[in-house]
Coordinates of C-alpha atoms and ligand atoms in Angstrom, one line a residue:
M605 CA -7.3 18.9 126.4
L606 CA -9.5 15.9 125.7
K607 CA -10.2 16.9 122.1
G608 CA -9.4 13.9 119.9
K609 CA -8.4 11.7 122.8
N610 CA -9.6 8.1 122.8
I611 CA -11.4 7.3 126.0
V612 CA -12.6 3.8 126.5
L613 CA -15.3 3.7 129.2
G614 CA -15.9 0.4 130.9
V615 CA -19.3 0.3 132.4
T616 CA -20.0 -2.4 135.0
G617 CA -23.2 -3.4 136.8
G618 CA -24.8 -1.2 139.5
I619 CA -27.5 1.4 139.9
A620 CA -25.0 4.1 139.1
V621 CA -24.8 3.0 135.4
Y622 CA -27.3 5.8 134.6
K623 CA -24.6 8.3 135.7
A624 CA -22.2 6.8 133.2
C625 CA -24.5 8.1 130.4
D626 CA -23.8 11.6 131.8
I627 CA -20.1 10.9 131.8
V628 CA -20.2 9.9 128.1
S629 CA -22.1 13.1 127.1
R630 CA -19.7 15.3 129.1
L631 CA -16.7 13.6 127.4
K632 CA -18.3 14.1 124.0
K633 CA -18.9 17.8 124.7
L634 CA -15.1 18.1 125.3
E635 CA -14.7 16.4 121.8
A636 CA -13.2 13.2 123.1
N637 CA -13.8 10.0 121.1
V638 CA -15.6 7.6 123.4
D639 CA -15.9 3.8 123.1
V640 CA -18.1 2.1 125.6
I641 CA -17.6 -1.5 126.8
M642 CA -20.5 -2.9 128.9
T643 CA -20.5 -6.0 131.1
K644 CA -23.5 -8.3 131.2
S645 CA -24.7 -7.0 134.5
A646 CA -24.4 -3.3 133.3
M647 CA -26.8 -4.2 130.5
E648 CA -29.4 -5.2 133.2
F649 CA -29.6 -1.5 134.1
V650 CA -29.2 0.4 130.9
K651 CA -29.4 -0.8 127.3
P652 CA -26.3 -0.5 125.0
Q653 CA -28.4 1.5 122.6
T654 CA -28.4 4.5 125.0
F655 CA -24.5 4.5 125.2
Q656 CA -24.4 3.9 121.4
A657 CA -26.5 7.1 120.8
L658 CA -24.5 9.2 123.3
S659 CA -21.1 8.0 122.2
Q660 CA -21.9 7.8 118.5
N661 CA -19.9 4.6 118.4
M662 CA -20.9 0.9 118.5
V663 CA -21.0 -0.4 122.1
V664 CA -18.9 -3.5 122.8
T665 CA -20.6 -6.1 124.9
D666 CA -19.4 -9.5 124.0
M667 CA -16.0 -11.0 123.5
F668 CA -17.2 -13.7 121.0
E669 CA -19.5 -11.7 118.8
T670 CA -18.5 -11.4 115.1
P671 CA -16.2 -8.4 114.8
R672 CA -17.8 -5.5 113.0
Y673 CA -14.4 -4.4 111.7
W674 CA -11.7 -6.8 110.9
D675 CA -9.6 -6.5 114.0
I676 CA -9.7 -8.3 117.2
E677 CA -11.8 -6.0 119.3
H678 CA -10.3 -6.5 122.7
I679 CA -6.9 -5.9 121.4
S680 CA -7.9 -3.0 119.1
L681 CA -9.6 -1.0 121.9
A682 CA -6.8 -1.8 124.3
Q683 CA -4.3 -0.3 121.9
K684 CA -6.5 2.6 120.8
A685 CA -7.2 3.8 124.3
D686 CA -5.4 6.9 125.7
I687 CA -7.3 6.4 129.0
L688 CA -9.4 3.5 130.2
L689 CA -12.1 4.7 132.6
I690 CA -14.1 2.2 134.5
A691 CA -17.2 3.9 135.9
P692 CA -19.1 2.7 137.8
A693 CA -16.5 0.1 138.9
T694 CA -17.9 -2.7 141.0
A695 CA -16.0 -4.7 143.6
N696 CA -16.1 -7.5 141.0
I697 CA -14.1 -5.8 138.3
I698 CA -11.6 -4.3 140.8
G699 CA -11.1 -7.9 142.2
K700 CA -10.7 -9.4 138.8
V701 CA -8.1 -6.9 137.6
A702 CA -6.2 -7.0 140.9
N703 CA -6.0 -10.8 140.5
G704 CA -5.2 -11.1 136.9
I705 CA -8.6 -12.5 135.8
A706 CA -9.5 -11.7 132.2
D707 CA -12.8 -13.6 131.5
D708 CA -14.8 -11.0 129.6
I709 CA -14.3 -8.3 127.1
L710 CA -13.8 -5.5 129.7
S711 CA -11.3 -7.3 131.9
T712 CA -9.5 -8.6 128.8
T713 CA -9.2 -5.1 127.4
I714 CA -7.8 -3.7 130.7
M715 CA -5.3 -6.6 130.8
A716 CA -4.2 -6.0 127.2
S717 CA -3.8 -2.3 127.5
T718 CA -0.8 -0.1 128.5
A719 CA -3.0 3.0 128.8
K720 CA -3.7 4.7 132.1
V721 CA -6.6 2.9 133.9
V722 CA -8.8 4.9 136.2
F723 CA -11.4 3.3 138.4
A724 CA -14.4 5.2 139.8
P725 CA -15.8 2.7 142.3
A726 CA -19.5 2.5 143.3
M727 CA -20.9 -0.1 145.6
N728 CA -22.6 -0.7 148.9
T729 CA -20.6 0.8 151.9
R730 CA -19.9 -2.5 153.5
M731 CA -18.7 -3.9 150.3
Y732 CA -16.4 -0.9 149.7
E733 CA -15.0 -1.1 153.2
N734 CA -14.5 -4.8 153.0
E735 CA -10.8 -5.6 153.7
I736 CA -10.5 -7.6 150.5
V737 CA -11.8 -4.8 148.3
Q738 CA -9.5 -2.3 150.1
R739 CA -6.5 -4.6 149.7
N740 CA -7.3 -5.0 146.0
I741 CA -7.5 -1.2 145.7
I742 CA -4.1 -0.7 147.5
K743 CA -2.6 -3.4 145.3
L744 CA -3.8 -1.8 142.1
K745 CA -2.7 1.7 143.2
S746 CA 0.8 0.4 143.9
L747 CA 0.8 -0.9 140.4
G748 CA -0.1 2.5 139.0
Y749 CA -3.8 2.2 138.5
E750 CA -5.7 5.3 139.6
F751 CA -8.9 5.6 141.7
I752 CA -11.5 8.4 141.9
N753 CA -12.8 8.0 145.5
P754 CA -16.5 7.4 145.8
G755 CA -18.5 10.0 147.8
A756 CA -20.4 9.4 151.0
G757 CA -24.2 9.7 151.4
R758 CA -27.4 7.8 151.2
L759 CA -26.9 4.8 148.8
A760 CA -29.5 3.2 146.6
C761 CA -29.6 0.2 148.9
G762 CA -30.6 2.6 151.8
D763 CA -27.3 2.4 153.6
I764 CA -25.5 5.6 154.5
G765 CA -21.8 5.7 154.0
A766 CA -19.0 5.7 151.3
G767 CA -19.7 4.0 148.0
K768 CA -21.6 6.6 145.9
L769 CA -20.1 7.0 142.5
A770 CA -18.2 10.3 142.3
E771 CA -20.1 13.0 140.4
P772 CA -19.8 12.7 136.6
V773 CA -18.6 16.4 136.5
D774 CA -15.7 15.5 138.9
I775 CA -14.9 12.3 137.0
V776 CA -14.6 14.1 133.7
E777 CA -12.6 16.9 135.4
Y778 CA -10.2 14.2 136.8
I779 CA -9.7 12.7 133.4
N780 CA -9.2 16.1 131.8
K781 CA -6.5 16.9 134.4
L782 CA -4.8 13.6 133.9
Q783 CA -4.2 14.7 130.3
T784 CA -2.9 18.1 131.4
V785 CA -0.7 16.9 134.2
K786 CA 0.9 14.3 132.0
S787 CA 3.2 16.7 130.3
D788 CA 3.9 19.4 132.8
L789 CA 7.6 18.4 133.1
N790 CA 8.1 18.3 129.3
G791 CA 11.6 19.4 128.4
K792 CA 12.9 19.2 132.0
K793 CA 15.9 17.1 132.9
V794 CA 15.5 15.4 136.3
L795 CA 18.3 13.6 138.1
I796 CA 17.2 11.3 140.9
T797 CA 19.4 9.2 143.2
A798 CA 17.9 6.2 144.9
G799 CA 18.6 3.1 147.1
P800 CA 21.4 2.4 149.5
T801 CA 25.1 2.6 148.9
V802 CA 27.3 -0.4 149.6
E803 CA 30.7 0.1 151.2
K804 CA 33.0 -3.0 150.8
I805 CA 35.0 -4.3 153.7
D806 CA 36.4 -7.3 151.8
P807 CA 35.1 -9.5 148.8
V808 CA 32.3 -10.9 150.9
R809 CA 31.4 -8.2 153.5
F810 CA 30.0 -4.7 153.3
I811 CA 28.4 -1.8 155.2
S812 CA 25.0 -0.7 153.9
N813 CA 21.5 0.3 155.2
R814 CA 17.8 -0.6 154.9
S815 CA 16.9 1.6 151.9
T816 CA 15.1 -0.4 149.2
G817 CA 14.9 2.4 146.6
K818 CA 11.1 2.4 146.4
M819 CA 10.7 6.2 147.0
G820 CA 13.4 7.1 144.4
Y821 CA 12.0 4.7 141.8
A822 CA 8.5 6.0 142.3
L823 CA 9.8 9.5 141.7
A824 CA 11.7 8.5 138.6
E825 CA 8.5 6.9 137.2
A826 CA 6.3 9.8 138.1
A827 CA 8.7 12.4 136.6
S828 CA 9.1 10.4 133.4
K829 CA 5.3 10.0 133.1
R830 CA 5.0 13.8 133.4
G831 CA 7.3 14.3 130.4
A832 CA 10.7 14.8 132.1
E833 CA 13.9 13.3 130.8
V834 CA 15.0 11.2 133.8
T835 CA 18.4 9.9 134.9
L836 CA 18.2 7.5 137.8
I837 CA 21.4 6.9 139.7
S838 CA 20.8 4.0 141.9
G839 CA 22.6 1.9 144.5
P840 CA 21.8 -1.9 144.5
T841 CA 18.1 -2.6 144.8
N842 CA 15.7 -5.4 143.8
L843 CA 13.5 -3.1 141.7
S844 CA 13.1 -3.0 137.9
P845 CA 13.8 0.4 136.5
P846 CA 10.8 2.3 135.2
A847 CA 10.3 2.5 131.5
N848 CA 12.0 5.4 129.6
V849 CA 14.4 6.2 132.4
N850 CA 18.2 6.3 132.0
L851 CA 19.4 4.0 134.8
I852 CA 23.0 4.3 136.0
S853 CA 23.8 1.6 138.5
V854 CA 26.4 2.3 141.2
S855 CA 27.5 0.7 144.4
S856 CA 29.5 2.9 146.7
A857 CA 29.1 6.5 147.8
L858 CA 32.2 7.5 145.9
E859 CA 30.8 5.9 142.7
M860 CA 27.5 7.7 143.2
Y861 CA 29.3 11.0 143.8
K862 CA 31.3 10.6 140.6
A863 CA 28.1 9.7 138.5
V864 CA 26.1 12.5 140.0
L865 CA 28.8 15.1 139.3
E866 CA 29.2 13.9 135.7
D867 CA 25.5 14.5 135.0
F868 CA 24.7 17.4 137.3
E869 CA 25.4 20.4 135.1
S870 CA 22.8 19.7 132.4
Q871 CA 19.9 19.1 134.9
H872 CA 17.0 21.3 135.9
I873 CA 15.9 19.3 139.0
V874 CA 18.0 17.1 141.2
I875 CA 16.3 15.0 143.9
K876 CA 18.5 13.0 146.3
T877 CA 16.5 10.2 147.8
A878 CA 19.5 7.8 148.1
A879 CA 20.5 6.8 151.6
V880 CA 24.2 7.4 151.2
S881 CA 26.6 5.9 153.7
D882 CA 28.4 8.6 155.6
Y883 CA 31.4 6.5 156.2
R884 CA 33.4 3.8 154.3
P885 CA 36.1 1.4 155.5
Q886 CA 39.5 3.0 155.2
T887 CA 40.9 0.0 153.3
I888 CA 39.1 -2.6 151.2
N889 CA 40.8 -5.9 151.8
D890 CA 41.5 -7.9 148.6
Q891 CA 41.2 -11.1 150.5
K892 CA 38.5 -12.2 153.0
V893 CA 39.4 -11.0 156.4
K894 CA 40.1 -14.0 158.7
K895 CA 39.0 -14.1 162.2
K896 CA 41.6 -13.9 165.0
D897 CA 41.5 -14.2 168.7
G898 CA 40.1 -11.2 170.5
D899 CA 38.1 -8.2 169.2
M900 CA 38.6 -6.3 166.0
S901 CA 37.7 -2.9 164.8
I902 CA 37.3 -1.4 161.4
S903 CA 38.6 2.1 160.7
L904 CA 36.0 4.2 158.9
V905 CA 36.6 7.4 156.9
R906 CA 34.1 10.0 155.9
N907 CA 32.4 9.8 152.5
P908 CA 31.8 13.0 150.7
D909 CA 28.4 14.5 151.4
I910 CA 27.2 14.6 147.8
L911 CA 24.2 16.9 148.5
L912 CA 26.4 19.4 150.4
E913 CA 28.8 19.5 147.4
L914 CA 25.9 20.0 145.0
G915 CA 24.5 22.8 147.1
K916 CA 27.8 24.7 146.6
I917 CA 27.4 24.6 142.8
K918 CA 23.6 24.7 142.7
G919 CA 23.0 27.7 140.4
D920 CA 19.4 27.8 139.0
K921 CA 18.8 24.1 139.6
V922 CA 16.1 22.9 141.9
L923 CA 17.8 20.9 144.6
V924 CA 15.8 18.6 146.9
G925 CA 17.1 16.4 149.7
F926 CA 15.6 13.7 151.9
A927 CA 16.0 13.5 155.6
A928 CA 15.4 10.2 157.4
E929 CA 15.3 10.8 161.1
T930 CA 14.1 9.1 164.2
N931 CA 13.6 12.2 166.3
N932 CA 13.6 16.0 166.1
V933 CA 12.6 15.7 162.4
I934 CA 11.7 19.3 161.7
E935 CA 14.6 20.8 163.5
Y936 CA 17.2 18.6 161.8
A937 CA 15.5 19.1 158.4
K938 CA 15.5 22.9 158.7
D939 CA 19.2 22.8 159.5
K940 CA 19.9 20.6 156.4
V941 CA 18.0 22.9 154.1
K942 CA 20.3 25.8 155.1
R943 CA 23.5 23.9 155.4
K944 CA 23.2 22.1 152.1
N945 CA 21.6 25.1 150.2
L946 CA 18.4 23.2 149.2
D947 CA 15.1 24.4 147.9
F948 CA 13.4 22.0 150.1
I949 CA 13.7 18.8 152.0
V950 CA 11.4 15.8 152.3
A951 CA 11.6 14.7 155.9
N952 CA 10.2 11.6 157.4
N953 CA 10.4 9.9 160.7
V954 CA 11.7 6.4 159.9
A955 CA 10.6 5.1 163.3
E956 CA 7.0 5.7 162.4
K957 CA 4.7 2.8 161.2
D958 CA 4.0 2.8 157.4
A959 CA 6.9 5.3 156.8
G960 CA 10.5 5.1 155.7
F961 CA 12.5 2.2 154.4
G962 CA 10.9 -0.7 152.5
T963 CA 7.2 0.3 153.0
D964 CA 4.8 1.1 150.1
T965 CA 3.5 4.1 151.9
N966 CA 5.2 7.1 153.5
I967 CA 4.4 10.0 155.8
V968 CA 6.4 13.1 155.0
K969 CA 6.8 16.8 155.6
F970 CA 8.2 19.3 153.1
I971 CA 10.3 22.0 154.7
D972 CA 11.4 24.6 152.3
K973 CA 14.1 27.4 152.2
H974 CA 11.5 29.9 153.3
D975 CA 10.6 27.8 156.4
N976 CA 7.2 26.8 155.0
I977 CA 6.2 23.4 156.3
N978 CA 3.7 21.2 154.3
E979 CA 2.5 18.1 156.2
I980 CA 1.6 15.3 153.8
D981 CA -0.8 12.7 155.0
K982 CA 0.1 9.0 154.8
A983 CA 0.0 8.0 151.1
L984 CA 1.5 5.6 148.7
K985 CA 5.0 6.4 147.6
Q986 CA 3.7 7.0 144.0
E987 CA 1.3 9.6 145.3
I988 CA 4.0 11.3 147.5
A989 CA 6.3 11.3 144.4
D990 CA 3.7 13.4 142.5
K991 CA 3.4 15.8 145.4
I992 CA 7.2 16.2 145.6
L993 CA 7.2 17.0 141.8
D994 CA 4.4 19.5 142.3
K995 CA 6.5 21.2 145.0
T996 CA 9.6 21.3 142.8
K997 CA 7.6 23.4 140.3
E998 CA 7.4 26.3 142.8
F999 CA 11.2 26.6 142.5
I1000 CA 11.9 26.2 138.8
I1001 CA 13.4 29.4 137.4
K1002 CA 14.6 28.3 133.9
Ligands
LIG1304 O1 22.7 14.7 156.4 P1 21.9 13.5 156.0 O2 22.7 12.3 155.6 O3 20.7 13.1 156.9 O4 21.2 14.1 154.6 C1 20.3 13.3 153.9 C2 20.3 13.9 152.5 O5 21.7 14.1 152.0 C3 19.7 12.9 151.5 O6 19.1 13.7 150.4 C4 21.0 12.1 151.0 O7 20.7 11.6 149.7 C5 22.1 13.2 151.0 N1 23.4 12.7 151.3 C6 24.4 12.7 150.3 N2 25.6 12.3 150.6 C7 25.9 11.8 151.8 C8 24.9 11.7 152.8 C9 23.7 12.1 152.5 O8 24.1 13.2 149.2 N3 27.2 11.3 152.1

């Protein structure tokens, strides 16, 4: 899968630089084209000539050297790269990228590229566990950068703990898989609903909920990256729609219902992350409701349960629901899978810390129509999105 792919390997300073030589030779064996960029401190460990011989390409080390070809090198490699792999990645390069610093050829190339960037960190355990480094990693992950976790063991500095560069064989396998995974939903049409619905009371007031749309938008982005043709039907959110996704903006549950039904027939996979309001005010006042003496009440009527309706006309499509609960999560989820005729449901306890509405992470369980339960550890919504898409593949029939 890596044959003919352009891998730009950024090598930063650390004793593990010697292992990057092995990464280059393994990538070359898979017939990838490898361009190496070295930072100044990386060159303190291994000379550029070694990487030059292994990659059979000139090694880039300096932003201001005379270009060997007439293009601006940091832009040309940034554009050429299918994947940018930083291995070993120091706390320094992670910190620079996380904070928008582009002061050498490697950080500039990363900044100027739209390719997937993968970091394989290697550093002293205490540095790796430092809150600042960890926050930088979380920030970068939430922006779509990927990390190959370092291993634990005896480090070059004598410390024992996490921080050892992952094995070159595993790093190359990860990069190889990235290319394979990228297109596993090619040709599939995926419909995702996201965000809250807004039910108007009058021109200035409404009933809504705490959904921010993060989970649904992460799913739309992940499905699109994996090659799917994605339609995202979203209630009001503050999020920018992912690239290459067909966004349909709606406001109320009735609008969402209409938009979903219009698009449903042609889909292969439908995932309903939206937090749809179960009720709407019976009447929407044209004018602002004025206060009067005494109490007031608003009469609410039921909204259609969109997912329940879709379950009735499901056919061969994969149908996935979400269940946000504060108690009896599994029990309620199992009931919904049956009642709404779903393939599986993604259930979370919204009362739990780091899960549910507005958070970057989620803690979920998949409960499928065969009563299988998969417990997914706390992870970023982007990572959960990929796991949900992996699970949908179990149910694709056409
Ligand atoms: O029954 P409950 O509202 O908890 O079910 C949640 C699932 O049903 C979510 O996938 C949500 O998008 C969907 N739903 C819907 N229409 C409603 C209410 C919920 O599609 N009116």
